[in-house]
Amino acid sequence: MRFSPDAGSLVSRWGRPNAAPRLLPTLTGWLLAAAVLLALLCSLLTPLNQALWDALNRALPAPPDPRVVVVGIDDATIRDYGRLDTWDRSLYARALKTLDDAGVRAVGLDILFQGSAGGDEALAPLLSRPNVILATTPDDPQGRELGPRLDSRATTGLSVLNISPDGVVRNYQHTYRLQDGSLVPSMGEQLARAAGVSAQTSTTPQTLRYLASDRSTLPVLTFRDLVNGSVRYSSLQDKLVIIGLTATGSQGASYLDVARLPVPGVILQARAVSSLLSAPFRTLAPWIGVFLGVLAAVCAVLLRGMWGFVIALLAAGLSLPLWLADVQFPGATVSLCAVIGLLLVAGERWWQLRHLGTVDPLTGLGNRLAFTRAVEHRWASRSDRPIGLLLVDLTGFRSAGDRLGIQAGDALLQHLAGTLRGNKRRADVVFRWGSDEFVVLVDGSDPQELSLFANRLQQALAEVEGKVRASIGHAMTGPDIHTPTELIERASRMRYRNKYRGE
């Protein structure tokens, strides 16, 4: 291989003539690739955002729709009428008659009737009214197995709550797809239709808006007062009424909301109706979340410094105004991606600090400190694995650098370093010893093999043109060498003999 120091050759081999020398082997490309890969993986972990959305839902409870009223079968009602399964169902008929007289728009009976009971004859005709929605289950979506005999005009809706694996009710659905593939509307969807909301057949879970369940925010009347007619009709006119069990200690009647507090199922049904009557939350498309996560990680890597924290805080802070605008922003995922980028930058800084004092910035070889550490590391085992040392002196390099220019001199030096790397064995290590000196640490060799290696390296360097001549001295550990300094001095004496002999 020949090297010509003319300007054209320098441009073709090393880029622009005025390019700055390489300071350190850059990790930016690897960091960006790692940032993209980790951000892609992180963006697929959608449950990360659920805790953020739960916190926003609790901190910013939505006002209940004033059209929704809950009639609770509370403890006082149970004390007066006994257990729910022993009731005469004419009580429901009386309650429905009161609601009808008050002029309600629709009534949802969140009660699952089982078997026949007294009073079915009085209740069945009322359940066939179009403004009465009867709760059913996925096993019996049409209510055919209910005690009261229903005709085909009865309106039914599934009384189903979407319970997350952690036991929290976070969302609702317009409709549910049964095992036979049919779509059946939920009770909340049927009540929303009665209020004039356009019918929806989507089976995608929607976020259930959090409402405080006290009387000041969600009207709750007692079933006993409704049966006795002790209610103000004006508070019920044109309302959507949901009747359900609110008594404490009723098995299976309470569920956890996003505040992780037990809430009666009828209250959660009322929240679902309020959510259906308001603007639904919009969730960003998955690809947008992935793109934003990757962008945050890449920006954190490119901007360096503490910008990763700034991007993470901005992403988390952006979730609040977007939530108020009914948009669920994956702020937790984007923030974590930005932190990942920041950690990658911190890792790069650690790597640079760890290697900055031991790497020659121009050639990328280890410097004199790295050589000293390498010798000290191998010195204890020199009796089993002899250590060979080659000192390479580039005679005429300084004058060639002055004649060709700084850029061309650096390019020549880098080329010489590459030649040394290309001719060493796999276990050997090359270091830059001085401005125009290199040292090769040879492991596990003998004097004859070391001499042949020195001659082969001398021939390889001789093929590099540029008015530079290499003088090489070598030495190997033995019984007469007790310290690394003695090994270096012996190789240095041979180098100077070869240098002056060549001159």
Short mmCIF file of C-alpha atoms in Angstrom, two decimals:
data_model
loop_
_atom_site.label_atom_id
_atom_site.label_comp_id
_atom_site.label_asym_id
_atom_site.label_seq_id
_atom_site.Cartn_x
_atom_site.Cartn_y
_atom_site.Cartn_z
CA MET A 1 0.00 0.00 0.00
CA ARG A 2 1.42 3.38 -1.01
CA PHE A 3 0.61 6.74 0.56
CA SER A 4 1.20 9.95 -1.33
CA PRO A 5 1.17 13.24 0.58
CA ASP A 6 -0.25 15.33 -2.26
CA ALA A 7 -3.40 17.34 -1.58
CA GLY A 8 -5.62 15.27 -3.88
CA SER A 9 -4.72 12.07 -2.08
CA LEU A 10 -5.39 13.67 1.28
CA VAL A 11 -8.84 14.78 0.15
CA SER A 12 -9.79 11.38 -1.24
CA ARG A 13 -8.59 9.46 1.82
CA TRP A 14 -9.42 11.75 4.72
CA GLY A 15 -12.29 14.01 3.53
CA ARG A 16 -12.10 17.81 3.32
CA PRO A 17 -8.57 19.23 3.50
CA ASN A 18 -9.57 21.59 6.33
CA ALA A 19 -11.54 19.02 8.35
CA ALA A 20 -10.87 19.13 12.10
CA PRO A 21 -9.11 16.11 13.59
CA ARG A 22 -11.23 13.51 15.29
CA LEU A 23 -11.18 14.18 19.04
CA LEU A 24 -12.68 10.94 20.33
CA PRO A 25 -14.47 7.96 18.81
CA THR A 26 -18.00 9.32 18.78
CA LEU A 27 -20.90 7.36 20.17
CA THR A 28 -23.62 9.63 18.85
CA GLY A 29 -24.71 7.23 16.11
CA TRP A 30 -24.93 4.34 18.54
CA LEU A 31 -26.74 6.51 21.07
CA LEU A 32 -29.34 7.57 18.52
CA ALA A 33 -29.91 3.98 17.44
CA ALA A 34 -30.27 2.86 21.06
CA ALA A 35 -32.58 5.79 21.80
CA VAL A 36 -34.86 4.90 18.89
CA LEU A 37 -34.95 1.21 19.84
CA LEU A 38 -35.61 1.81 23.55
CA ALA A 39 -38.22 4.48 22.80
CA LEU A 40 -40.03 2.09 20.49
CA LEU A 41 -40.10 -0.55 23.22
CA CYS A 42 -41.19 1.98 25.83
CA SER A 43 -43.97 3.35 23.63
CA LEU A 44 -45.50 -0.11 23.42
CA LEU A 45 -45.89 -0.20 27.21
CA THR A 46 -49.21 1.64 27.22
CA PRO A 47 -50.07 0.77 30.87
CA LEU A 48 -47.44 3.35 31.86
CA ASN A 49 -49.94 6.11 31.14
CA GLN A 50 -52.83 4.61 33.07
CA ALA A 51 -51.52 5.84 36.44
CA LEU A 52 -51.14 9.34 34.99
CA TRP A 53 -54.67 9.32 33.60
CA ASP A 54 -56.04 8.00 36.88
CA ALA A 55 -54.32 10.85 38.73
CA LEU A 56 -55.70 13.44 36.30
CA ASN A 57 -59.15 11.89 36.54
CA ARG A 58 -59.08 12.12 40.34
CA ALA A 59 -57.56 15.61 40.44
CA LEU A 60 -59.95 17.02 37.84
CA PRO A 61 -63.34 15.42 38.48
CA ALA A 62 -65.89 16.23 35.82
CA PRO A 63 -69.18 17.82 36.85
CA PRO A 64 -72.05 15.32 36.67
CA ASP A 65 -74.67 15.79 34.02
CA PRO A 66 -77.64 17.49 35.74
CA ARG A 67 -80.01 15.20 33.87
CA VAL A 68 -78.82 12.10 35.75
CA VAL A 69 -80.44 11.14 39.08
CA VAL A 70 -79.74 8.03 41.15
CA VAL A 71 -82.40 6.34 43.27
CA GLY A 72 -80.61 4.20 45.81
CA ILE A 73 -81.96 1.16 47.61
CA ASP A 74 -80.17 2.16 50.80
CA ASP A 75 -79.96 0.80 54.33
CA ALA A 76 -83.18 2.54 55.42
CA THR A 77 -85.09 0.95 52.54
CA ILE A 78 -83.72 -2.49 53.40
CA ARG A 79 -84.75 -2.03 57.03
CA ASP A 80 -88.30 -1.13 56.00
CA TYR A 81 -88.91 -3.70 53.26
CA GLY A 82 -86.50 -6.52 54.15
CA ARG A 83 -83.96 -8.29 51.96
CA LEU A 84 -84.11 -7.46 48.28
CA ASP A 85 -84.86 -11.06 47.23
CA THR A 86 -87.96 -11.16 49.48
CA TRP A 87 -89.64 -8.03 48.12
CA ASP A 88 -93.07 -7.89 46.62
CA ARG A 89 -92.31 -6.49 43.19
CA SER A 90 -95.29 -4.23 43.31
CA LEU A 91 -92.89 -1.90 45.19
CA TYR A 92 -91.04 -1.39 41.90
CA ALA A 93 -94.36 -0.77 40.18
CA ARG A 94 -95.22 1.94 42.71
CA ALA A 95 -91.80 3.54 42.26
CA LEU A 96 -92.16 3.53 38.47
CA LYS A 97 -95.64 5.06 38.76
CA THR A 98 -94.21 7.90 40.88
CA LEU A 99 -91.49 8.53 38.33
CA ASP A 100 -94.04 8.46 35.53
CA ASP A 101 -96.19 11.02 37.36
CA ALA A 102 -93.09 13.21 37.88
CA GLY A 103 -92.46 13.23 34.12
CA VAL A 104 -89.03 11.59 33.96
CA ARG A 105 -87.55 11.04 30.54
CA ALA A 106 -86.26 7.51 31.11
CA VAL A 107 -85.73 5.03 33.93
CA GLY A 108 -82.98 2.44 34.20
CA LEU A 109 -83.66 -0.46 36.53
CA ASP A 110 -80.20 -1.66 37.54
CA ILE A 111 -81.78 -4.64 39.29
CA LEU A 112 -81.32 -8.22 38.09
CA PHE A 113 -84.60 -9.99 38.78
CA GLN A 114 -84.33 -13.72 39.38
CA GLY A 115 -87.27 -16.06 39.22
CA SER A 116 -90.92 -15.17 39.85
CA ALA A 117 -92.18 -13.25 42.84
CA GLY A 118 -95.30 -11.56 44.08
CA GLY A 119 -96.24 -8.39 42.26
CA ASP A 120 -94.95 -9.52 38.83
CA GLU A 121 -98.40 -8.91 37.36
CA ALA A 122 -98.28 -5.25 38.37
CA LEU A 123 -94.62 -4.76 37.31
CA ALA A 124 -94.56 -6.54 33.92
CA PRO A 125 -96.71 -4.00 32.00
CA LEU A 126 -94.57 -1.11 33.26
CA LEU A 127 -91.36 -2.78 32.09
CA SER A 128 -92.73 -2.82 28.54
CA ARG A 129 -92.82 0.95 28.35
CA PRO A 130 -90.28 2.45 25.89
CA ASN A 131 -88.78 4.78 28.50
CA VAL A 132 -87.99 1.96 30.93
CA ILE A 133 -84.65 0.17 30.46
CA LEU A 134 -84.23 -3.13 32.25
CA ALA A 135 -80.79 -4.40 33.22
CA THR A 136 -79.76 -7.74 31.76
CA THR A 137 -76.63 -9.88 31.71
CA PRO A 138 -74.52 -11.22 28.79
CA ASP A 139 -75.91 -14.68 29.54
CA ASP A 140 -79.46 -13.40 29.11
CA PRO A 141 -79.20 -10.19 27.01
CA GLN A 142 -82.95 -10.08 26.21
CA GLY A 143 -84.12 -10.77 29.76
CA ARG A 144 -86.09 -13.84 28.78
CA GLU A 145 -85.26 -15.59 32.04
CA LEU A 146 -86.46 -12.73 34.25
CA GLY A 147 -89.36 -13.31 36.59
CA PRO A 148 -91.69 -10.60 35.16
CA ARG A 149 -93.07 -11.70 31.81
CA LEU A 150 -91.79 -9.28 29.17
CA ASP A 151 -93.10 -8.74 25.69
CA SER A 152 -90.99 -7.93 22.65
CA ARG A 153 -91.38 -4.19 23.22
CA ALA A 154 -89.31 -4.21 26.42
CA THR A 155 -86.07 -2.20 26.24
CA THR A 156 -83.06 -3.91 27.80
CA GLY A 157 -79.42 -2.98 28.32
CA LEU A 158 -76.44 -4.89 29.64
CA SER A 159 -75.56 -4.01 33.23
CA VAL A 160 -71.84 -4.64 32.77
CA LEU A 161 -68.84 -2.86 34.31
CA ASN A 162 -65.38 -3.07 32.79
CA ILE A 163 -63.21 -4.19 35.69
CA SER A 164 -59.43 -3.92 35.16
CA PRO A 165 -57.09 -6.68 36.36
CA ASP A 166 -56.36 -4.59 39.48
CA GLY A 167 -60.08 -4.49 40.31
CA VAL A 168 -60.65 -0.84 39.30
CA VAL A 169 -63.50 0.27 37.03
CA ARG A 170 -61.87 2.75 34.63
CA ASN A 171 -63.91 2.63 31.46
CA TYR A 172 -67.25 1.81 29.91
CA GLN A 173 -68.53 0.79 26.50
CA HIS A 174 -71.38 1.77 24.24
CA THR A 175 -72.03 -1.80 23.19
CA TYR A 176 -70.66 -5.24 23.95
CA ARG A 177 -69.96 -8.06 21.55
CA LEU A 178 -71.29 -11.37 22.83
CA GLN A 179 -69.79 -14.77 22.19
CA ASP A 180 -72.18 -15.37 19.30
CA GLY A 181 -70.93 -12.17 17.63
CA SER A 182 -74.05 -10.10 18.25
CA LEU A 183 -73.81 -6.52 19.51
CA VAL A 184 -75.88 -5.59 22.57
CA PRO A 185 -76.08 -2.03 23.94
CA SER A 186 -75.23 -1.27 27.54
CA MET A 187 -77.73 0.22 29.96
CA GLY A 188 -75.84 3.53 29.88
CA GLU A 189 -76.03 3.60 26.09
CA GLN A 190 -79.80 2.99 26.18
CA LEU A 191 -80.29 5.84 28.68
CA ALA A 192 -78.10 8.15 26.57
CA ARG A 193 -80.24 7.34 23.53
CA ALA A 194 -83.34 8.21 25.55
CA ALA A 195 -81.72 11.60 26.27
CA GLY A 196 -81.34 12.25 22.55
CA VAL A 197 -77.71 11.23 22.06
CA SER A 198 -77.04 9.54 18.73
CA ALA A 199 -76.82 5.77 18.97
CA GLN A 200 -73.30 4.34 19.02
CA THR A 201 -72.26 0.76 18.35
CA SER A 202 -68.57 1.11 19.22
CA THR A 203 -67.10 -1.64 21.37
CA THR A 204 -63.95 0.38 22.17
CA PRO A 205 -63.63 1.06 25.92
CA GLN A 206 -63.99 4.74 26.81
CA THR A 207 -62.59 6.44 29.91
CA LEU A 208 -65.11 6.71 32.73
CA ARG A 209 -65.10 10.25 34.06
CA TYR A 210 -64.54 10.46 37.79
CA LEU A 211 -67.35 12.09 39.80
CA ALA A 212 -67.45 12.66 43.52
CA SER A 213 -70.27 10.46 44.80
CA ASP A 214 -71.70 12.80 47.44
CA ARG A 215 -75.16 14.28 47.23
CA SER A 216 -73.92 17.75 46.32
CA THR A 217 -72.48 16.55 43.04
CA LEU A 218 -74.71 13.63 42.08
CA PRO A 219 -78.35 13.59 43.20
CA VAL A 220 -79.15 10.39 45.09
CA LEU A 221 -82.72 9.80 46.26
CA THR A 222 -83.89 6.92 48.43
CA PHE A 223 -86.08 4.21 47.00
CA ARG A 224 -88.30 4.30 50.07
CA ASP A 225 -89.21 7.96 49.45
CA LEU A 226 -89.91 7.16 45.84
CA VAL A 227 -92.31 4.33 46.76
CA ASN A 228 -94.09 6.56 49.26
CA GLY A 229 -94.25 9.45 46.80
CA SER A 230 -92.25 11.66 49.20
CA VAL A 231 -90.20 13.32 46.47
CA ARG A 232 -90.35 16.65 44.74
CA TYR A 233 -91.60 16.08 41.23
CA SER A 234 -89.77 19.13 39.93
CA SER A 235 -86.43 17.51 40.80
CA LEU A 236 -87.30 14.52 38.62
CA GLN A 237 -88.97 16.12 35.63
CA ASP A 238 -87.23 15.27 32.33
CA LYS A 239 -84.45 13.41 34.19
CA LEU A 240 -82.68 10.14 33.53
CA VAL A 241 -83.22 8.04 36.64
CA ILE A 242 -81.18 4.96 37.55
CA ILE A 243 -82.49 2.70 40.33
CA GLY A 244 -79.97 0.41 42.01
CA LEU A 245 -78.60 -0.97 45.25
CA THR A 246 -76.59 1.43 47.45
CA ALA A 247 -76.97 -0.29 50.83
CA THR A 248 -73.73 -0.85 52.71
CA GLY A 249 -72.52 -4.39 53.12
CA SER A 250 -74.42 -5.67 50.08
CA GLN A 251 -72.33 -8.42 48.54
CA GLY A 252 -71.28 -7.72 44.94
CA ALA A 253 -72.86 -4.24 44.90
CA SER A 254 -69.66 -2.15 45.25
CA TYR A 255 -66.61 -1.77 43.03
CA LEU A 256 -63.39 0.24 43.16
CA ASP A 257 -63.21 3.50 41.21
CA VAL A 258 -60.01 5.30 40.14
CA ALA A 259 -59.69 6.68 43.69
CA ARG A 260 -59.63 3.01 44.81
CA LEU A 261 -62.66 3.58 46.98
CA PRO A 262 -65.63 1.19 47.04
CA VAL A 263 -68.49 2.70 45.08
CA PRO A 264 -71.95 1.18 44.46
CA GLY A 265 -72.35 -0.20 40.98
CA VAL A 266 -75.37 2.02 40.32
CA ILE A 267 -73.20 5.11 40.99
CA LEU A 268 -70.66 3.85 38.44
CA GLN A 269 -73.52 3.29 35.99
CA ALA A 270 -74.57 6.90 36.57
CA ARG A 271 -70.99 8.04 35.86
CA ALA A 272 -71.08 6.06 32.64
CA VAL A 273 -74.29 7.81 31.60
CA SER A 274 -72.77 11.22 32.47
CA SER A 275 -69.69 10.31 30.44
CA LEU A 276 -71.89 9.30 27.49
CA LEU A 277 -73.77 12.60 27.67
CA SER A 278 -70.54 14.65 27.58
CA ALA A 279 -67.80 14.95 24.99
CA PRO A 280 -65.82 11.69 24.87
CA PHE A 281 -62.11 11.54 25.50
CA ARG A 282 -59.96 11.31 22.40
CA THR A 283 -56.91 9.10 22.52
CA LEU A 284 -53.99 9.74 20.19
CA ALA A 285 -53.39 7.12 17.53
CA PRO A 286 -50.74 4.57 18.62
CA TRP A 287 -48.34 5.64 15.88
CA ILE A 288 -48.47 9.25 17.13
CA GLY A 289 -47.51 8.11 20.64
CA VAL A 290 -44.65 6.06 19.25
CA PHE A 291 -43.46 8.97 17.11
CA LEU A 292 -43.55 11.42 20.04
CA GLY A 293 -41.68 8.97 22.27
CA VAL A 294 -38.94 8.43 19.68
CA LEU A 295 -38.75 12.18 19.03
CA ALA A 296 -38.35 12.92 22.75
CA ALA A 297 -35.55 10.36 23.12
CA VAL A 298 -33.72 11.57 20.01
CA CYS A 299 -34.00 15.24 21.03
CA ALA A 300 -32.66 14.41 24.49
CA VAL A 301 -29.63 12.74 22.89
CA LEU A 302 -28.98 15.50 20.37
CA LEU A 303 -29.47 18.44 22.75
CA ARG A 304 -27.38 16.82 25.50
CA GLY A 305 -27.05 18.43 28.90
CA MET A 306 -30.15 18.51 31.08
CA TRP A 307 -32.54 18.95 28.18
CA GLY A 308 -33.83 15.43 28.71
CA PHE A 309 -35.33 16.50 32.04
CA VAL A 310 -36.83 19.60 30.42
CA ILE A 311 -38.46 17.51 27.69
CA ALA A 312 -39.75 15.01 30.28
CA LEU A 313 -41.30 17.78 32.38
CA LEU A 314 -42.86 19.41 29.32
CA ALA A 315 -44.39 16.10 28.22
CA ALA A 316 -45.84 15.44 31.66
CA GLY A 317 -47.07 19.02 31.98
CA LEU A 318 -48.71 18.93 28.56
CA SER A 319 -50.98 16.13 29.75
CA LEU A 320 -52.93 18.53 31.99
CA PRO A 321 -54.20 21.06 29.42
CA LEU A 322 -54.86 18.30 26.91
CA TRP A 323 -56.89 16.40 29.51
CA LEU A 324 -59.01 19.50 30.02
CA ALA A 325 -59.49 19.51 26.25
CA ASP A 326 -60.71 15.88 26.43
CA VAL A 327 -57.49 14.46 24.94
CA GLN A 328 -55.62 11.64 26.63
CA PHE A 329 -51.97 12.39 25.98
CA PRO A 330 -49.39 9.63 26.69
CA GLY A 331 -47.32 11.99 28.82
CA ALA A 332 -45.80 9.25 31.00
CA THR A 333 -44.50 7.33 27.99
CA VAL A 334 -43.06 10.42 26.29
CA SER A 335 -41.47 11.56 29.57
CA LEU A 336 -39.88 8.16 30.12
CA CYS A 337 -38.52 8.16 26.57
CA ALA A 338 -36.92 11.56 27.23
CA VAL A 339 -35.38 10.22 30.46
CA ILE A 340 -34.05 7.22 28.50
CA GLY A 341 -32.33 9.62 26.12
CA LEU A 342 -30.92 11.52 29.09
CA LEU A 343 -29.57 8.31 30.63
CA LEU A 344 -27.93 7.37 27.34
CA VAL A 345 -26.21 10.76 27.26
CA ALA A 346 -25.09 10.27 30.87
CA GLY A 347 -23.72 6.86 29.91
CA GLU A 348 -21.78 8.40 27.04
CA ARG A 349 -20.36 11.04 29.37
CA TRP A 350 -19.28 8.32 31.80
CA TRP A 351 -17.62 6.38 29.01
CA GLN A 352 -15.77 9.48 27.79
CA LEU A 353 -14.59 10.39 31.28
CA ARG A 354 -13.45 6.83 31.82
CA HIS A 355 -11.47 6.71 28.57
CA LEU A 356 -10.56 10.37 28.07
CA GLY A 357 -7.28 10.08 29.96
CA THR A 358 -6.18 6.88 28.24
CA VAL A 359 -7.01 7.47 24.55
CA ASP A 360 -5.02 9.50 22.08
CA PRO A 361 -7.57 11.90 20.52
CA LEU A 362 -6.00 11.94 17.05
CA THR A 363 -5.32 8.28 16.32
CA GLY A 364 -7.75 6.61 18.73
CA LEU A 365 -4.89 4.50 20.11
CA GLY A 366 -4.13 4.17 23.80
CA ASN A 367 -1.78 6.81 25.12
CA ARG A 368 1.21 6.47 27.44
CA LEU A 369 -1.00 6.16 30.51
CA ALA A 370 -2.94 3.33 28.89
CA PHE A 371 0.36 1.64 28.01
CA THR A 372 1.56 1.92 31.61
CA ARG A 373 -1.64 0.34 32.92
CA ALA A 374 -1.48 -2.46 30.36
CA VAL A 375 2.13 -3.31 31.26
CA GLU A 376 1.38 -3.26 34.98
CA HIS A 377 -1.59 -5.53 34.41
CA ARG A 378 0.48 -8.13 32.52
CA TRP A 379 3.73 -7.81 34.43
CA ALA A 380 2.88 -10.30 37.18
CA SER A 381 2.37 -13.14 34.66
CA ARG A 382 5.48 -12.42 32.55
CA SER A 383 7.17 -15.64 33.61
CA ASP A 384 4.39 -17.73 32.09
CA ARG A 385 3.62 -15.39 29.18
CA PRO A 386 6.68 -13.33 28.19
CA ILE A 387 6.02 -9.71 27.25
CA GLY A 388 7.50 -8.34 24.05
CA LEU A 389 7.87 -4.65 23.31
CA LEU A 390 8.38 -2.79 20.02
CA LEU A 391 9.26 0.93 19.98
CA VAL A 392 8.61 2.66 16.66
CA ASP A 393 10.31 6.00 15.99
CA LEU A 394 9.13 7.97 12.91
CA THR A 395 12.25 9.76 11.77
CA GLY A 396 11.49 12.84 9.70
CA PHE A 397 7.85 13.10 10.69
CA ARG A 398 8.16 16.59 12.16
CA SER A 399 9.85 18.04 9.10
CA ALA A 400 7.26 16.32 6.88
CA GLY A 401 4.48 17.82 8.98
CA ASP A 402 6.02 21.30 8.67
CA ARG A 403 6.39 20.84 4.92
CA LEU A 404 2.93 19.35 4.21
CA GLY A 405 0.87 21.29 6.74
CA ILE A 406 -0.93 20.39 9.92
CA GLN A 407 -3.91 18.70 8.29
CA ALA A 408 -1.78 16.58 5.99
CA GLY A 409 0.57 15.71 8.87
CA ASP A 410 -2.35 14.54 10.99
CA ALA A 411 -3.64 12.47 8.11
CA LEU A 412 -0.22 10.89 7.64
CA LEU A 413 -0.01 10.09 11.34
CA GLN A 414 -3.46 8.50 11.32
CA HIS A 415 -2.47 6.45 8.29
CA LEU A 416 0.67 5.22 10.02
CA ALA A 417 -1.36 4.29 13.09
CA GLY A 418 -3.74 2.35 10.83
CA THR A 419 -0.79 0.52 9.29
CA LEU A 420 0.41 -0.53 12.74
CA ARG A 421 -3.05 -1.77 13.65
CA GLY A 422 -3.38 -3.71 10.43
CA ASN A 423 -0.10 -5.59 10.87
CA LYS A 424 -0.32 -6.57 14.54
CA ARG A 425 -1.62 -9.86 15.85
CA ARG A 426 -5.02 -10.10 17.51
CA ALA A 427 -3.60 -10.20 21.06
CA ASP A 428 -1.14 -7.33 20.47
CA VAL A 429 -1.96 -3.74 21.45
CA VAL A 430 -0.68 -0.54 19.80
CA PHE A 431 -0.15 2.70 21.78
CA ARG A 432 0.94 6.18 20.84
CA TRP A 433 4.09 6.78 22.94
CA GLY A 434 4.91 10.31 21.87
CA SER A 435 4.31 12.86 19.13
CA ASP A 436 6.12 10.71 16.55
CA GLU A 437 6.57 7.48 18.48
CA PHE A 438 4.47 4.34 18.83
CA VAL A 439 4.80 1.26 20.99
CA VAL A 440 3.44 -2.23 20.37
CA LEU A 441 2.87 -4.54 23.33
CA VAL A 442 3.34 -8.15 22.19
CA ASP A 443 1.93 -10.92 24.35
CA GLY A 444 3.10 -14.53 24.43
CA SER A 445 6.01 -14.47 22.00
CA ASP A 446 9.66 -15.55 21.86
CA PRO A 447 12.74 -13.50 20.85
CA GLN A 448 12.96 -15.00 17.35
CA GLU A 449 9.27 -14.46 16.65
CA LEU A 450 9.49 -10.93 18.04
CA SER A 451 12.41 -10.12 15.73
CA LEU A 452 10.52 -11.46 12.70
CA PHE A 453 7.49 -9.38 13.69
CA ALA A 454 9.68 -6.25 13.96
CA ASN A 455 11.11 -6.88 10.46
CA ARG A 456 7.64 -7.44 9.00
CA LEU A 457 6.40 -4.23 10.60
CA GLN A 458 9.46 -2.35 9.31
CA GLN A 459 8.64 -3.46 5.74
CA ALA A 460 5.00 -2.48 6.08
CA LEU A 461 5.92 1.01 7.28
CA ALA A 462 8.50 1.34 4.53
CA GLU A 463 5.68 1.18 1.96
CA VAL A 464 4.19 4.37 3.37
CA GLU A 465 5.61 7.31 1.43
CA GLY A 466 5.94 10.81 2.75
CA LYS A 467 9.64 11.22 3.59
CA VAL A 468 9.17 9.41 6.90
CA ARG A 469 11.34 6.49 7.97
CA ALA A 470 10.53 4.15 10.85
CA SER A 471 13.16 2.97 13.30
CA ILE A 472 12.10 0.00 15.43
CA GLY A 473 13.63 -1.37 18.58
CA HIS A 474 12.40 -4.45 20.40
CA ALA A 475 12.97 -6.23 23.67
CA MET A 476 11.46 -9.09 25.66
CA THR A 477 11.18 -9.89 29.33
CA GLY A 478 13.67 -12.35 30.78
CA PRO A 479 15.61 -13.17 33.94
CA ASP A 480 17.77 -10.07 33.53
CA ILE A 481 14.79 -7.66 33.28
CA HIS A 482 13.14 -6.88 36.59
CA THR A 483 11.02 -3.77 35.92
CA PRO A 484 9.01 -2.38 33.01
CA THR A 485 11.46 0.54 32.88
CA GLU A 486 14.32 -1.82 32.09
CA LEU A 487 12.25 -3.41 29.30
CA ILE A 488 11.54 -0.01 27.77
CA GLU A 489 15.19 1.10 28.06
CA ARG A 490 16.45 -2.03 26.29
CA ALA A 491 13.99 -1.55 23.41
CA SER A 492 14.89 2.15 23.28
CA ARG A 493 18.62 1.45 22.99
CA MET A 494 18.00 -0.88 20.06
CA ARG A 495 15.72 1.71 18.46
CA TYR A 496 18.42 4.38 18.63
CA ARG A 497 21.04 2.02 17.23
CA ASN A 498 18.77 1.21 14.29
CA LYS A 499 17.98 4.88 13.84
CA TYR A 500 21.57 6.06 13.69
CA ARG A 501 22.60 3.06 11.61
CA GLY A 502 19.94 4.03 9.11
CA GLU A 503 21.14 7.62 9.04
#
